[in-house]
CSV table of C-alpha atoms in Angstrom, one decimal:
chain,number,residue,atom,x,y,z
A,276,UNK,CA,0.0,0.0,0.0
A,277,UNK,CA,2.9,2.4,0.8
A,278,UNK,CA,6.3,2.1,-0.7
A,279,UNK,CA,9.3,4.3,0.3
A,280,UNK,CA,12.5,3.9,-1.6
A,281,UNK,CA,15.7,5.7,-0.6
A,282,UNK,CA,13.9,8.8,0.5
A,283,UNK,CA,16.0,11.8,1.3
A,284,UNK,CA,14.8,15.2,2.1
A,285,UNK,CA,17.1,18.2,2.5
A,286,UNK,CA,16.4,21.8,3.6
A,287,UNK,CA,19.3,23.8,2.3
A,288,UNK,CA,22.4,22.3,3.8
A,289,UNK,CA,20.5,20.3,6.5
A,290,UNK,CA,19.4,16.7,5.8
A,291,UNK,CA,16.3,15.9,7.7
A,292,UNK,CA,15.7,12.4,6.2
A,293,UNK,CA,18.5,10.4,4.7
A,294,UNK,CA,18.1,7.3,2.5
A,295,UNK,CA,14.9,5.9,4.2
A,296,UNK,CA,13.3,2.9,2.7
A,297,UNK,CA,10.3,0.9,4.0
A,298,UNK,CA,6.9,-0.4,3.1
A,299,UNK,CA,3.5,-0.6,4.8
A,300,UNK,CA,1.1,-3.5,4.0
A,301,UNK,CA,-2.5,-3.0,3.4
A,302,UNK,CA,-4.5,-2.8,6.7
A,303,UNK,CA,-1.4,-2.6,8.8
A,304,UNK,CA,-0.7,-0.1,11.6
A,305,UNK,CA,3.0,0.9,11.4
A,306,UNK,CA,4.5,2.8,14.3
A,307,UNK,CA,7.1,5.4,13.3
A,308,UNK,CA,9.1,5.9,16.5
A,309,UNK,CA,11.9,8.3,17.2
A,310,UNK,CA,13.0,11.2,19.4
A,311,UNK,CA,11.9,14.8,18.5
A,312,UNK,CA,13.8,16.0,15.5
A,313,UNK,CA,14.5,12.5,14.2
A,314,UNK,CA,12.7,13.1,10.8
A,315,UNK,CA,9.4,11.5,11.5
A,316,UNK,CA,7.2,14.5,10.7
A,317,UNK,CA,9.2,15.3,7.5
A,318,UNK,CA,8.7,11.8,6.2
A,319,UNK,CA,5.0,12.1,7.0
A,320,UNK,CA,4.8,15.3,5.1
A,321,UNK,CA,6.4,13.9,2.1
A,322,UNK,CA,3.9,11.0,2.1
A,323,UNK,CA,1.1,13.3,2.5
A,324,UNK,CA,2.2,15.4,-0.4
A,325,UNK,CA,3.3,18.5,1.6
A,326,UNK,CA,7.0,18.3,0.5
A,327,UNK,CA,8.6,16.8,-2.6
A,328,UNK,CA,11.5,14.4,-1.9
A,329,UNK,CA,15.0,15.7,-2.6
A,330,UNK,CA,16.0,12.1,-3.7
A,331,UNK,CA,14.3,8.8,-3.8
A,332,UNK,CA,10.6,8.1,-4.4
A,333,UNK,CA,7.4,7.3,-2.3
A,334,UNK,CA,4.1,5.9,-3.5
A,335,UNK,CA,0.7,5.5,-2.0
A,336,UNK,CA,-1.7,2.9,-3.4
A,337,UNK,CA,0.5,2.7,-6.5
A,338,UNK,CA,0.6,6.5,-7.1
A,339,UNK,CA,3.9,8.4,-6.9
A,340,UNK,CA,3.4,11.3,-4.4
A,341,UNK,CA,5.6,13.6,-6.6
A,342,UNK,CA,4.7,12.6,-10.1
A,343,UNK,CA,1.0,11.9,-9.4
A,344,UNK,CA,0.3,14.1,-6.3
A,345,UNK,CA,-3.5,14.5,-6.8
A,346,UNK,CA,-4.2,10.8,-7.2
A,347,UNK,CA,-2.0,10.0,-4.2
A,348,UNK,CA,-3.6,12.7,-2.0
A,349,UNK,CA,-7.1,11.4,-2.8
A,350,UNK,CA,-6.0,8.2,-1.0
A,351,UNK,CA,-4.5,9.8,2.0
A,352,UNK,CA,-6.0,11.2,5.2
A,353,UNK,CA,-3.5,13.3,7.1
A,354,UNK,CA,-3.7,14.4,10.7
A,355,UNK,CA,-0.7,16.6,11.7
A,356,UNK,CA,0.4,17.1,15.2
A,357,UNK,CA,-1.7,20.3,15.4
A,358,UNK,CA,-4.9,19.4,13.6
A,359,UNK,CA,-6.0,22.0,10.9
A,360,UNK,CA,-9.2,23.1,12.6
A,361,UNK,CA,-11.3,26.2,11.9
A,362,UNK,CA,-12.3,26.8,15.5
A,363,UNK,CA,-15.0,29.4,14.7
A,364,UNK,CA,-16.9,26.8,12.8
A,365,UNK,CA,-19.2,24.1,14.3
A,366,UNK,CA,-18.1,20.4,14.0
A,367,UNK,CA,-20.7,19.6,11.4
A,368,UNK,CA,-20.0,22.7,9.3
A,369,UNK,CA,-16.3,22.1,9.4
A,370,UNK,CA,-16.6,18.4,8.4
A,371,UNK,CA,-19.0,19.2,5.6
A,372,UNK,CA,-16.5,21.9,4.4
A,373,UNK,CA,-13.6,19.4,4.5
A,374,UNK,CA,-15.7,16.8,2.8
A,375,UNK,CA,-16.6,19.1,-0.1
A,376,UNK,CA,-12.9,20.0,-0.5
A,377,UNK,CA,-12.0,16.4,-0.7
A,378,UNK,CA,-14.4,15.8,-3.4
A,379,UNK,CA,-17.3,13.9,-1.7
A,380,UNK,CA,-20.4,14.0,-3.8
A,381,UNK,CA,-23.4,15.9,-2.2
A,382,UNK,CA,-25.4,12.7,-1.9
A,383,UNK,CA,-22.7,10.9,0.0
A,384,UNK,CA,-21.6,13.7,2.2
A,385,UNK,CA,-24.4,13.6,4.9
A,386,UNK,CA,-24.3,9.7,5.3
A,387,UNK,CA,-20.5,9.9,5.5
A,388,UNK,CA,-20.7,12.7,8.0
A,389,UNK,CA,-22.8,10.6,10.2
A,390,UNK,CA,-20.5,7.6,9.9
A,391,UNK,CA,-17.4,9.5,10.8
A,392,UNK,CA,-19.0,11.2,13.8
A,393,UNK,CA,-20.1,7.8,15.1
A,394,UNK,CA,-16.7,6.3,14.5
A,395,UNK,CA,-14.8,9.1,16.2
A,396,UNK,CA,-17.2,9.4,19.1
A,397,UNK,CA,-18.5,12.9,18.3
A,398,UNK,CA,-22.1,12.3,19.5
A,399,UNK,CA,-24.0,15.5,20.3
A,400,UNK,CA,-21.1,17.8,19.2
A,401,UNK,CA,-22.3,18.6,15.7
A,402,UNK,CA,-23.6,22.1,16.5
A,403,UNK,CA,-20.9,23.0,19.0
A,404,UNK,CA,-18.2,25.5,18.0
A,405,UNK,CA,-14.8,23.7,17.8
A,406,UNK,CA,-13.1,26.4,19.9
A,407,UNK,CA,-15.4,25.3,22.9
A,408,UNK,CA,-14.4,21.6,22.6
A,409,UNK,CA,-11.8,19.9,24.9
A,410,UNK,CA,-8.4,19.0,23.7
A,411,UNK,CA,-9.5,15.5,23.4
A,412,UNK,CA,-12.6,16.2,21.3
A,413,UNK,CA,-10.5,18.5,19.1
A,414,UNK,CA,-8.2,15.6,18.4
A,415,UNK,CA,-11.3,13.6,17.5
A,416,UNK,CA,-12.4,16.2,15.1
A,417,UNK,CA,-8.9,16.2,13.6
A,418,UNK,CA,-9.1,12.5,13.1
A,419,UNK,CA,-12.6,12.9,11.6
A,420,UNK,CA,-11.4,15.4,9.0
A,421,UNK,CA,-8.7,12.9,8.0
A,422,UNK,CA,-11.3,10.2,7.6
A,423,UNK,CA,-14.2,12.1,6.0
A,424,UNK,CA,-13.4,11.0,2.4
A,425,UNK,CA,-12.8,7.4,3.5
A,426,UNK,CA,-9.1,7.2,2.5
A,427,UNK,CA,-7.2,4.0,2.0
A,428,UNK,CA,-4.2,5.4,4.1
A,429,UNK,CA,-4.2,7.3,7.3
A,430,UNK,CA,-1.1,9.3,8.4
A,431,UNK,CA,-1.3,10.4,12.0
A,432,UNK,CA,1.4,12.5,13.4
A,433,UNK,CA,1.6,12.4,17.2
A,434,UNK,CA,-2.2,11.8,17.6
A,435,UNK,CA,-2.3,11.7,21.3
A,436,UNK,CA,0.1,14.4,22.3
A,437,UNK,CA,-1.2,16.7,25.0
A,438,UNK,CA,-4.1,14.4,26.0
A,439,UNK,CA,-4.9,13.2,29.5
A,440,UNK,CA,-4.6,9.5,30.2
A,441,UNK,CA,-8.3,8.7,29.6
A,442,UNK,CA,-8.3,10.6,26.3
A,443,UNK,CA,-5.1,8.7,25.3
A,444,UNK,CA,-6.7,5.4,25.8
A,445,UNK,CA,-9.8,6.4,23.9
A,446,UNK,CA,-7.8,7.6,20.9
A,447,UNK,CA,-5.7,4.5,20.9
A,448,UNK,CA,-8.7,2.3,20.9
A,449,UNK,CA,-10.2,4.2,18.1
A,450,UNK,CA,-7.0,3.8,16.0
A,451,UNK,CA,-7.0,0.1,16.6
A,452,UNK,CA,-10.6,-0.2,15.4
A,453,UNK,CA,-9.5,1.4,12.1
A,454,UNK,CA,-6.9,-1.2,11.5
A,455,UNK,CA,-7.8,-3.6,8.5
A,456,UNK,CA,-10.1,-0.9,7.1
A,457,UNK,CA,-7.3,1.6,6.7
A,458,UNK,CA,-3.6,1.4,6.3
A,459,UNK,CA,-2.1,3.6,9.1
A,460,UNK,CA,1.2,5.1,9.8
A,461,UNK,CA,1.4,6.4,13.3
A,462,UNK,CA,4.3,8.7,14.2
A,463,UNK,CA,5.1,9.2,17.9
A,464,UNK,CA,7.9,9.7,20.3
A,465,UNK,CA,5.8,8.1,23.1
A,466,UNK,CA,7.1,4.5,23.5
A,467,UNK,CA,3.9,2.9,24.9
A,468,UNK,CA,2.0,4.2,21.9
A,469,UNK,CA,3.8,1.8,19.7
A,470,UNK,CA,3.7,-1.3,21.8
A,471,UNK,CA,-0.1,-0.9,22.6
A,472,UNK,CA,-1.2,0.2,19.1
A,473,UNK,CA,1.1,-0.9,16.3
A,474,UNK,CA,1.8,-4.3,14.6
A,475,UNK,CA,5.3,-3.2,13.4
A,476,UNK,CA,7.7,-0.4,14.3
A,477,UNK,CA,10.2,1.6,12.5
A,478,UNK,CA,12.8,3.3,14.8
A,479,UNK,CA,14.3,6.4,13.2
A,480,UNK,CA,17.1,8.5,14.6
A,481,UNK,CA,18.9,11.5,13.1
A,482,UNK,CA,17.0,10.9,9.8
A,483,UNK,CA,18.0,7.3,9.3
A,484,UNK,CA,16.1,4.1,10.0
A,485,UNK,CA,17.9,2.0,12.7
A,486,UNK,CA,15.4,-0.8,13.0
A,487,UNK,CA,12.3,-2.2,11.4
A,488,UNK,CA,10.4,-5.1,13.0
A,489,UNK,CA,7.6,-6.2,15.3
A,490,UNK,CA,8.1,-5.1,18.9
A,491,UNK,CA,8.3,-8.8,19.8
A,492,UNK,CA,11.0,-9.6,17.3
A,493,UNK,CA,13.1,-6.5,18.3
A,494,UNK,CA,13.2,-7.8,21.9
A,495,UNK,CA,14.5,-11.2,20.9
A,496,UNK,CA,17.0,-10.1,18.2
A,497,UNK,CA,18.9,-7.4,20.1
A,498,UNK,CA,21.9,-8.0,22.1
A,499,UNK,CA,21.0,-8.4,25.7
A,500,UNK,CA,17.4,-9.0,24.6
A,501,UNK,CA,16.3,-11.0,27.5
A,502,UNK,CA,16.6,-10.9,31.3
A,503,UNK,CA,16.0,-13.8,33.7
A,504,UNK,CA,15.0,-12.8,37.2
A,505,UNK,CA,15.8,-15.1,40.1
A,506,UNK,CA,15.0,-15.2,43.8
A,507,UNK,CA,17.6,-17.3,45.6
A,508,UNK,CA,18.8,-17.9,49.1
A,509,UNK,CA,22.5,-18.4,49.9
A,510,UNK,CA,25.9,-16.6,49.7
A,511,UNK,CA,25.1,-14.5,46.6
A,512,UNK,CA,28.6,-13.1,46.3
A,513,UNK,CA,29.7,-16.4,44.6
A,514,UNK,CA,26.7,-16.5,42.2
A,515,UNK,CA,28.1,-14.3,39.4
A,516,UNK,CA,31.2,-16.6,39.1
A,517,UNK,CA,29.0,-19.7,39.2
A,518,UNK,CA,26.5,-18.4,36.5
A,519,UNK,CA,29.2,-16.7,34.5
A,520,UNK,CA,30.3,-20.0,32.8
A,521,UNK,CA,26.7,-20.9,31.7
A,522,UNK,CA,26.5,-20.6,27.9
A,523,UNK,CA,24.9,-17.4,26.5
A,524,UNK,CA,24.9,-15.6,30.0
A,525,UNK,CA,26.2,-12.1,29.4
A,526,UNK,CA,25.9,-10.5,32.8
A,527,UNK,CA,24.8,-11.2,36.4
A,528,UNK,CA,23.6,-8.5,38.7
A,529,UNK,CA,22.9,-9.0,42.4
A,530,UNK,CA,19.9,-7.0,43.4
A,531,UNK,CA,18.4,-5.9,46.6
A,532,UNK,CA,17.6,-8.4,49.5
A,533,UNK,CA,14.4,-10.2,48.9
A,534,UNK,CA,11.1,-10.3,50.9
A,535,UNK,CA,12.4,-13.0,53.2
A,536,UNK,CA,15.5,-13.3,55.4
A,537,UNK,CA,18.5,-14.5,53.4
A,538,UNK,CA,16.8,-14.1,50.0
A,539,UNK,CA,18.1,-12.0,47.2
A,540,UNK,CA,17.0,-11.0,43.7
A,541,UNK,CA,19.4,-11.7,40.9
A,542,UNK,CA,19.2,-10.5,37.3
A,543,UNK,CA,20.8,-12.6,34.6
A,544,UNK,CA,21.1,-11.0,31.1
A,545,UNK,CA,21.2,-13.5,28.2
A,546,UNK,CA,21.5,-13.1,24.5
A,547,UNK,CA,17.8,-13.8,23.8
A,548,UNK,CA,18.5,-16.3,21.0
A,549,UNK,CA,18.7,-19.4,23.3
A,550,UNK,CA,16.4,-20.7,26.1
A,551,UNK,CA,18.9,-21.4,29.0
A,552,UNK,CA,16.5,-21.3,31.9
A,553,UNK,CA,17.1,-24.9,32.7
A,554,UNK,CA,20.9,-24.5,32.6
A,555,UNK,CA,20.7,-21.5,34.9
A,556,UNK,CA,18.3,-23.3,37.4
A,557,UNK,CA,20.6,-26.4,37.4
A,558,UNK,CA,23.7,-24.3,38.1
A,559,UNK,CA,22.0,-22.4,40.9
A,560,UNK,CA,20.9,-25.7,42.6
A,561,UNK,CA,24.2,-27.4,41.9
A,562,UNK,CA,26.0,-24.5,43.5
A,563,UNK,CA,24.1,-25.0,46.8
A,564,UNK,CA,21.6,-22.2,46.5
A,565,UNK,CA,17.9,-22.5,47.1
A,566,UNK,CA,15.9,-21.3,44.1
A,567,UNK,CA,12.5,-19.8,45.0
A,568,UNK,CA,11.6,-18.0,41.6
A,569,UNK,CA,12.8,-17.9,38.1
A,570,UNK,CA,11.1,-15.8,35.4
A,571,UNK,CA,11.8,-14.2,32.1
A,572,UNK,CA,11.5,-10.5,31.5
A,573,UNK,CA,11.9,-9.3,28.0
A,574,UNK,CA,13.5,-6.0,27.2
A,575,UNK,CA,11.0,-3.1,27.1
A,576,UNK,CA,10.5,-1.0,24.0
A,577,UNK,CA,12.1,1.8,25.9
A,578,UNK,CA,15.3,-0.2,26.5
A,579,UNK,CA,15.4,-1.2,22.8
A,580,UNK,CA,14.9,2.4,21.8
A,581,UNK,CA,17.6,3.6,24.1
A,582,UNK,CA,20.0,0.9,23.0
A,583,UNK,CA,19.5,1.5,19.3
A,584,UNK,CA,19.7,5.3,19.4
A,585,UNK,CA,22.7,5.2,21.6
A,586,UNK,CA,24.5,2.8,19.3
A,587,UNK,CA,23.6,5.0,16.4
A,588,UNK,CA,25.0,8.1,18.1
A,589,UNK,CA,28.2,6.2,19.1
A,590,UNK,CA,28.7,5.0,15.6
């Protein structure tokens, strides 16, 4: 549905996006994750037809966004970080206005208006001025204007920024309901946004892609991708030496005393490619320790993000 090939965007001497390539399958929610200034918004604006690329190409539903911009734009609904709302208009008047601009026939406009308001939870707001709505409802109107022409692709740039926790949950659930019906690119710097909403994630840093995969695969493929937490009883000072010879163990960290006398928590980092829980348990018991708990804790998306962006900066 979306193809991006070696996309580069320069502004004068500054390069905002450099040699970016990725694809988004039909009906998929793709998370575009990166720190502020990483190039997320610039990439979104190229796909939405706001900027031409400096190099490379991008296409939406088979239409090149530079060579066939009108056809590409017909198939895109774009919600920027600050939704383009005319706050002196009522919700209904604004959505009708946007619908007409986007080419909806008169006989389809009213039915579609009702569908979008139902979908975005805008019940009872039709006659209210947009300026009197809460931040959460303004975001819903912003999403509704992106959806009004029933586009194949939705591009959402930081859709939950500035919302309270309840509003964030509501917008996330709405986005998930749209999956399958629409292909969605969701740009954000909020890490839980991706893990709770998206099927795949692109991590971008300083204009370059540093990872593309599912959150689950990223946790298992990265170095130090898994941590095993133990609760043991015994002279834990000798445990790092005992566990250090177990295959695929990378690091052993003695934690705080446990909830019971003589108990300690121990963190064991492994490479994430091999299941060595049984080897660790056997070594603990053979070394004279009492083992009360052993559980696996995958790397969080935040740890993955920090590892990848730190490595990119170090490189």
